[in-house]
PDB file of C-alpha atoms and ligand atoms in Angstrom:
ATOM      1  CA  MET A 224     148.100  69.517 113.630  1.00  0.00           C
ATOM      2  CA  LEU A 225     150.963  71.661 112.337  1.00  0.00           C
ATOM      3  CA  SER A 226     151.754  74.890 114.096  1.00  0.00           C
ATOM      4  CA  GLY A 227     151.204  78.089 112.106  1.00  0.00           C
ATOM      5  CA  PHE A 228     154.949  78.537 111.853  1.00  0.00           C
ATOM      6  CA  THR A 229     155.618  75.010 110.570  1.00  0.00           C
ATOM      7  CA  GLN A 230     152.773  75.356 108.059  1.00  0.00           C
ATOM      8  CA  ALA A 231     154.163  78.682 106.820  1.00  0.00           C
ATOM      9  CA  ALA A 232     157.681  77.224 106.486  1.00  0.00           C
ATOM     10  CA  LEU A 233     156.358  74.208 104.579  1.00  0.00           C
ATOM     11  CA  ASP A 234     154.310  76.446 102.297  1.00  0.00           C
ATOM     12  CA  LEU A 235     157.440  78.406 101.473  1.00  0.00           C
ATOM     13  CA  LEU A 236     159.363  75.280 100.522  1.00  0.00           C
ATOM     14  CA  PHE A 237     156.525  73.299  98.923  1.00  0.00           C
ATOM     15  CA  PRO A 238     153.652  75.665  98.157  1.00  0.00           C
ATOM     16  CA  ALA A 239     150.399  73.704  98.403  1.00  0.00           C
ATOM     17  CA  LEU A 240     148.256  74.090  95.295  1.00  0.00           C
ATOM     18  CA  CYS A 241     144.494  73.736  95.207  1.00  0.00           C
ATOM     19  CA  PRO A 242     143.587  70.535  93.289  1.00  0.00           C
ATOM     20  CA  LEU A 243     140.772  72.414  91.525  1.00  0.00           C
ATOM     21  CA  CYS A 244     142.275  75.702  90.342  1.00  0.00           C
ATOM     22  CA  GLN A 245     146.012  75.010  90.876  1.00  0.00           C
ATOM     23  CA  THR A 246     146.605  78.280  92.713  1.00  0.00           C
ATOM     24  CA  THR A 247     148.215  78.656  96.166  1.00  0.00           C
ATOM     25  CA  LEU A 248     145.694  78.156  98.950  1.00  0.00           C
ATOM     26  CA  GLY A 249     145.684  81.686 100.384  1.00  0.00           C
ATOM     27  CA  ALA A 250     143.243  83.208 102.865  1.00  0.00           C
ATOM     28  CA  ASP A 251     140.304  81.143 104.163  1.00  0.00           C
ATOM     29  CA  ARG A 252     141.927  77.983 102.862  1.00  0.00           C
ATOM     30  CA  ARG A 253     140.210  74.719 103.741  1.00  0.00           C
ATOM     31  CA  ASP A 254     143.071  72.398 102.915  1.00  0.00           C
ATOM     32  CA  PRO A 255     143.511  71.104 100.347  1.00  0.00           C
ATOM     33  CA  LEU A 256     140.935  73.518  98.841  1.00  0.00           C
ATOM     34  CA  CYS A 257     141.869  77.160  98.346  1.00  0.00           C
ATOM     35  CA  GLY A 258     139.680  79.834  99.928  1.00  0.00           C
ATOM     36  CA  SER A 259     138.045  80.853  96.653  1.00  0.00           C
ATOM     37  CA  CYS A 260     137.056  77.298  95.633  1.00  0.00           C
ATOM     38  CA  TRP A 261     135.725  76.683  99.175  1.00  0.00           C
ATOM     39  CA  HIS A 262     133.580  79.830  99.008  1.00  0.00           C
ATOM     40  CA  ALA A 263     132.486  79.094  95.412  1.00  0.00           C
ATOM     41  CA  ILE A 264     130.430  76.084  96.614  1.00  0.00           C
ATOM     42  CA  THR A 265     126.706  76.935  96.532  1.00  0.00           C
ATOM     43  CA  ARG A 266     125.450  76.086 100.034  1.00  0.00           C
ATOM     44  CA  LEU A 267     121.803  75.350 100.658  1.00  0.00           C
ATOM     45  CA  GLY A 268     119.677  77.277 103.138  1.00  0.00           C
ATOM     46  CA  ARG A 269     117.201  75.868 105.642  1.00  0.00           C
ATOM     47  CA  PRO A 270     115.100  72.995 104.302  1.00  0.00           C
ATOM     48  CA  ARG A 271     111.512  73.747 103.274  1.00  0.00           C
ATOM     49  CA  CYS A 272     110.499  70.071 103.587  1.00  0.00           C
ATOM     50  CA  HIS A 273     111.403  67.955 106.615  1.00  0.00           C
ATOM     51  CA  VAL A 274     111.374  64.746 104.533  1.00  0.00           C
ATOM     52  CA  CYS A 275     113.364  65.308 101.334  1.00  0.00           C
ATOM     53  CA  GLY A 276     115.118  68.366 102.757  1.00  0.00           C
ATOM     54  CA  ALA A 277     114.491  70.429  99.598  1.00  0.00           C
ATOM     55  CA  ALA A 278     116.079  73.825 100.196  1.00  0.00           C
ATOM     56  CA  PRO A 279     116.801  76.995  98.242  1.00  0.00           C
ATOM     57  CA  PRO A 280     120.421  78.100  97.739  1.00  0.00           C
ATOM     58  CA  LEU A 281     121.588  79.958 100.836  1.00  0.00           C
ATOM     59  CA  ALA A 282     122.527  83.086  98.882  1.00  0.00           C
ATOM     60  CA  MET A 283     118.939  83.438  97.658  1.00  0.00           C
ATOM     61  CA  THR A 284     117.325  83.326 101.087  1.00  0.00           C
ATOM     62  CA  VAL A 285     117.198  85.733 103.944  1.00  0.00           C
ATOM     63  CA  ASP A 286     118.302  83.387 106.714  1.00  0.00           C
ATOM     64  CA  ASP A 287     115.726  84.072 109.389  1.00  0.00           C
ATOM     65  CA  ALA A 288     117.356  82.882 112.596  1.00  0.00           C
ATOM     66  CA  SER A 289     113.965  82.717 114.338  1.00  0.00           C
ATOM     67  CA  ALA A 290     112.546  80.262 111.745  1.00  0.00           C
ATOM     68  CA  PRO A 291     112.680  76.611 112.867  1.00  0.00           C
ATOM     69  CA  ALA A 292     115.668  74.646 111.514  1.00  0.00           C
ATOM     70  CA  VAL A 293     113.329  71.747 110.762  1.00  0.00           C
ATOM     71  CA  PRO A 294     110.064  72.642 108.998  1.00  0.00           C
ATOM     72  CA  ALA A 295     106.901  71.003 110.281  1.00  0.00           C
ATOM     73  CA  ARG A 296     105.392  69.964 106.965  1.00  0.00           C
ATOM     74  CA  PRO A 297     106.497  67.805 104.061  1.00  0.00           C
ATOM     75  CA  CYS A 298     106.500  69.320 100.554  1.00  0.00           C
ATOM     76  CA  PRO A 299     103.681  68.438  98.072  1.00  0.00           C
ATOM     77  CA  THR A 300     105.952  65.965  96.244  1.00  0.00           C
ATOM     78  CA  CYS A 301     106.680  64.041  99.453  1.00  0.00           C
ATOM     79  CA  VAL A 302     102.962  64.033 100.356  1.00  0.00           C
ATOM     80  CA  ALA A 303     101.941  62.708  96.914  1.00  0.00           C
ATOM     81  CA  ASP A 304     104.733  60.147  96.655  1.00  0.00           C
ATOM     82  CA  PRO A 305     106.382  59.536 100.049  1.00  0.00           C
ATOM     83  CA  PRO A 306     110.004  58.459  99.648  1.00  0.00           C
ATOM     84  CA  PRO A 307     111.160  55.174 101.240  1.00  0.00           C
ATOM     85  CA  TYR A 308     113.551  56.926 103.654  1.00  0.00           C
ATOM     86  CA  ASP A 309     112.662  58.840 106.835  1.00  0.00           C
ATOM     87  CA  TYR A 310     114.445  61.991 105.794  1.00  0.00           C
ATOM     88  CA  ALA A 311     117.346  63.308 103.721  1.00  0.00           C
ATOM     89  CA  ARG A 312     119.479  66.426 103.903  1.00  0.00           C
ATOM     90  CA  SER A 313     121.824  68.068 101.400  1.00  0.00           C
ATOM     91  CA  ALA A 314     124.566  70.570 102.102  1.00  0.00           C
ATOM     92  CA  ALA A 315     125.159  72.143  98.707  1.00  0.00           C
ATOM     93  CA  ILE A 316     124.304  72.076  95.009  1.00  0.00           C
ATOM     94  CA  PHE A 317     126.163  69.546  92.856  1.00  0.00           C
ATOM     95  CA  GLU A 318     127.637  72.012  90.377  1.00  0.00           C
ATOM     96  CA  GLY A 319     130.786  74.062  89.753  1.00  0.00           C
ATOM     97  CA  ALA A 320     133.425  73.830  92.473  1.00  0.00           C
ATOM     98  CA  LEU A 321     131.594  71.083  94.394  1.00  0.00           C
ATOM     99  CA  ARG A 322     131.199  68.908  91.289  1.00  0.00           C
ATOM    100  CA  GLU A 323     134.900  69.352  90.497  1.00  0.00           C
ATOM    101  CA  ALA A 324     135.919  68.631  94.084  1.00  0.00           C
ATOM    102  CA  LEU A 325     133.836  65.435  94.237  1.00  0.00           C
ATOM    103  CA  HIS A 326     135.237  64.217  90.924  1.00  0.00           C
ATOM    104  CA  ALA A 327     138.814  64.942  92.054  1.00  0.00           C
ATOM    105  CA  PHE A 328     138.053  63.142  95.343  1.00  0.00           C
ATOM    106  CA  LYS A 329     136.500  60.044  93.774  1.00  0.00           C
ATOM    107  CA  PHE A 330     138.334  59.642  90.511  1.00  0.00           C
ATOM    108  CA  SER A 331     141.725  61.366  90.908  1.00  0.00           C
ATOM    109  CA  GLY A 332     142.586  59.961  94.305  1.00  0.00           C
ATOM    110  CA  LYS A 333     142.627  63.345  96.107  1.00  0.00           C
ATOM    111  CA  ARG A 334     141.780  61.755  99.464  1.00  0.00           C
ATOM    112  CA  ALA A 335     142.557  64.897 101.457  1.00  0.00           C
ATOM    113  CA  LEU A 336     139.372  66.419  99.989  1.00  0.00           C
ATOM    114  CA  ALA A 337     137.440  64.283 102.499  1.00  0.00           C
ATOM    115  CA  ARG A 338     138.304  66.977 105.059  1.00  0.00           C
ATOM    116  CA  PRO A 339     136.611  70.027 103.494  1.00  0.00           C
ATOM    117  CA  LEU A 340     133.821  67.924 101.943  1.00  0.00           C
ATOM    118  CA  GLY A 341     133.044  66.231 105.266  1.00  0.00           C
ATOM    119  CA  ASP A 342     133.152  69.617 106.994  1.00  0.00           C
ATOM    120  CA  LEU A 343     130.711  71.006 104.447  1.00  0.00           C
ATOM    121  CA  ALA A 344     128.219  68.235 105.275  1.00  0.00           C
ATOM    122  CA  ALA A 345     128.744  68.606 109.020  1.00  0.00           C
ATOM    123  CA  GLU A 346     128.481  72.406 109.012  1.00  0.00           C
ATOM    124  CA  HIS A 347     125.415  72.649 106.802  1.00  0.00           C
ATOM    125  CA  CYS A 348     123.327  69.629 107.700  1.00  0.00           C
ATOM    126  CA  VAL A 349     123.618  69.170 111.450  1.00  0.00           C
ATOM    127  CA  ALA A 350     121.335  72.040 112.463  1.00  0.00           C
ATOM    128  CA  THR A 351     118.550  70.660 110.280  1.00  0.00           C
ATOM    129  CA  LEU A 352     118.632  67.016 111.407  1.00  0.00           C
ATOM    130  CA  VAL A 353     115.447  65.699 112.960  1.00  0.00           C
ATOM    131  CA  GLU A 354     117.057  63.371 115.487  1.00  0.00           C
ATOM    132  CA  LYS A 355     120.320  62.992 117.288  1.00  0.00           C
ATOM    133  CA  ILE A 356     122.838  60.903 115.359  1.00  0.00           C
ATOM    134  CA  GLU A 357     124.248  57.768 117.018  1.00  0.00           C
ATOM    135  CA  ALA A 358     126.724  56.712 114.328  1.00  0.00           C
ATOM    136  CA  VAL A 359     127.704  57.520 110.753  1.00  0.00           C
ATOM    137  CA  VAL A 360     127.497  54.531 108.392  1.00  0.00           C
ATOM    138  CA  PRO A 361     129.071  54.784 104.918  1.00  0.00           C
ATOM    139  CA  VAL A 362     127.714  52.851 101.943  1.00  0.00           C
ATOM    140  CA  PRO A 363     130.227  50.095 101.162  1.00  0.00           C
ATOM    141  CA  LEU A 364     131.977  50.054  97.795  1.00  0.00           C
ATOM    142  CA  ALA A 365     132.236  46.860  95.719  1.00  0.00           C
ATOM    143  CA  ARG A 366     135.442  45.091  96.748  1.00  0.00           C
ATOM    144  CA  GLU A 367     137.004  45.245  93.263  1.00  0.00           C
ATOM    145  CA  ARG A 368     136.245  48.940  92.966  1.00  0.00           C
ATOM    146  CA  GLU A 369     137.708  49.725  96.383  1.00  0.00           C
ATOM    147  CA  HIS A 370     140.786  47.736  95.422  1.00  0.00           C
ATOM    148  CA  GLU A 371     141.139  49.650  92.130  1.00  0.00           C
ATOM    149  CA  ARG A 372     140.610  53.052  93.741  1.00  0.00           C
ATOM    150  CA  GLY A 373     142.549  52.230  96.908  1.00  0.00           C
ATOM    151  CA  PHE A 374     139.875  53.670  99.202  1.00  0.00           C
ATOM    152  CA  ASN A 375     136.139  54.010  99.725  1.00  0.00           C
ATOM    153  CA  GLN A 376     135.338  57.695  99.397  1.00  0.00           C
ATOM    154  CA  ALA A 377     132.105  57.288 101.393  1.00  0.00           C
ATOM    155  CA  GLU A 378     134.068  55.822 104.306  1.00  0.00           C
ATOM    156  CA  LEU A 379     136.585  58.691 104.313  1.00  0.00           C
ATOM    157  CA  LEU A 380     133.721  61.199 104.308  1.00  0.00           C
ATOM    158  CA  ALA A 381     131.850  59.292 107.029  1.00  0.00           C
ATOM    159  CA  ARG A 382     134.946  59.310 109.246  1.00  0.00           C
ATOM    160  CA  ARG A 383     135.338  63.059 108.844  1.00  0.00           C
ATOM    161  CA  VAL A 384     131.663  63.775 109.505  1.00  0.00           C
ATOM    162  CA  ALA A 385     131.638  61.412 112.509  1.00  0.00           C
ATOM    163  CA  ARG A 386     134.685  63.100 113.983  1.00  0.00           C
ATOM    164  CA  ARG A 387     133.080  66.525 113.596  1.00  0.00           C
ATOM    165  CA  LEU A 388     129.875  65.281 115.251  1.00  0.00           C
ATOM    166  CA  GLY A 389     131.689  63.410 118.028  1.00  0.00           C
ATOM    167  CA  VAL A 390     130.029  60.072 117.197  1.00  0.00           C
ATOM    168  CA  PRO A 391     131.541  56.794 115.922  1.00  0.00           C
ATOM    169  CA  ALA A 392     131.869  55.884 112.208  1.00  0.00           C
ATOM    170  CA  ARG A 393     130.639  52.313 111.628  1.00  0.00           C
ATOM    171  CA  PRO A 394     131.738  51.121 108.187  1.00  0.00           C
ATOM    172  CA  ARG A 395     130.805  47.495 108.942  1.00  0.00           C
ATOM    173  CA  TRP A 396     127.206  48.092 109.885  1.00  0.00           C
ATOM    174  CA  LEU A 397     126.169  47.914 106.233  1.00  0.00           C
ATOM    175  CA  VAL A 398     127.392  45.196 103.883  1.00  0.00           C
ATOM    176  CA  ARG A 399     127.114  44.920 100.135  1.00  0.00           C
ATOM    177  CA  VAL A 400     125.215  41.900  98.853  1.00  0.00           C
ATOM    178  CA  ARG A 401     126.071  42.340  95.184  1.00  0.00           C
ATOM    179  CA  ALA A 402     128.022  44.630  92.862  1.00  0.00           C
ATOM    180  CA  THR A 403     126.113  47.472  91.181  1.00  0.00           C
ATOM    181  CA  ARG A 404     126.777  49.653  88.145  1.00  0.00           C
ATOM    182  CA  PRO A 405     128.410  53.049  88.805  1.00  0.00           C
ATOM    183  CA  GLN A 406     125.585  55.388  89.839  1.00  0.00           C
ATOM    184  CA  SER A 407     127.199  58.293  87.961  1.00  0.00           C
ATOM    185  CA  ASP A 408     126.246  56.674  84.617  1.00  0.00           C
ATOM    186  CA  LEU A 409     122.543  56.419  85.500  1.00  0.00           C
ATOM    187  CA  ALA A 410     119.415  58.558  85.611  1.00  0.00           C
ATOM    188  CA  ALA A 411     117.466  58.894  88.893  1.00  0.00           C
ATOM    189  CA  ALA A 412     114.996  56.012  88.334  1.00  0.00           C
ATOM    190  CA  GLU A 413     117.777  53.699  87.133  1.00  0.00           C
ATOM    191  CA  ARG A 414     119.856  54.624  90.183  1.00  0.00           C
ATOM    192  CA  ARG A 415     117.082  53.428  92.479  1.00  0.00           C
ATOM    193  CA  ALA A 416     116.702  50.141  90.605  1.00  0.00           C
ATOM    194  CA  ASN A 417     120.478  49.695  90.514  1.00  0.00           C
ATOM    195  CA  VAL A 418     120.919  49.695  94.297  1.00  0.00           C
ATOM    196  CA  ARG A 419     117.607  48.047  95.298  1.00  0.00           C
ATOM    197  CA  GLY A 420     118.424  45.099  97.574  1.00  0.00           C
ATOM    198  CA  ALA A 421     122.160  45.608  97.088  1.00  0.00           C
ATOM    199  CA  PHE A 422     122.885  46.158 100.811  1.00  0.00           C
ATOM    200  CA  ARG A 423     121.895  44.596 104.111  1.00  0.00           C
ATOM    201  CA  ALA A 424     122.671  45.158 107.777  1.00  0.00           C
ATOM    202  CA  GLY A 425     126.091  43.761 108.716  1.00  0.00           C
ATOM    203  CA  PRO A 426     126.727  41.203 111.486  1.00  0.00           C
ATOM    204  CA  ASP A 427     128.332  43.865 113.702  1.00  0.00           C
ATOM    205  CA  VAL A 428     125.324  46.179 113.961  1.00  0.00           C
ATOM    206  CA  GLY A 429     124.940  47.403 117.508  1.00  0.00           C
ATOM    207  CA  SER A 430     128.502  46.643 118.504  1.00  0.00           C
TER     208      SER A 430
HETATM  209 ZN1  LIG B  87     140.978  76.553  94.176  1.00  0.00          ZN
HETATM  210 ZN1  LIG B  88     109.904  66.882 100.201  1.00  0.00          ZN
END
């Protein structure tokens, strides 16, 4: 951690620019994001469904602190067609500043974005989790793709989230059985088919 003075001196010599809007970071900065890009992310409010975690944007809800963080009932969609997972949570809407930040993180090698993006997940999802977390396990990237990119973005995010939650990150607990097509090219149903059976528990699970 740099002291405030060192940070200020460095900023004077090499002003840090936000990778999204290219302006100096300014007040409320969440390095490497500037304060305005950080605040421009549309956070989600409390989930209305304890399974899929569907939630309205935070700005559109009156956050009632007395309401339970985890709703008791699943939504009609999850009742009619229960998803194969126990539950899911989302921190924010994939649009605008968040979409740009994720693209810069994944495709332009801006690894430092793992910090604010991991913090976003930790700050907005933890209160609504159903159980206590024991470890954070990232989805492994295909070896060639990790080699090309130089890092697995899911692992960087998992490490940040794990650190914020005070639990271990376990990147070897899940292993990839086969390569898959990039999910970003596919529609929802194709995404599910694309990754079906592509992963299994690793030999180190539990250690
Ligand atoms: Zn910015
Ligand atoms: Zn649901």
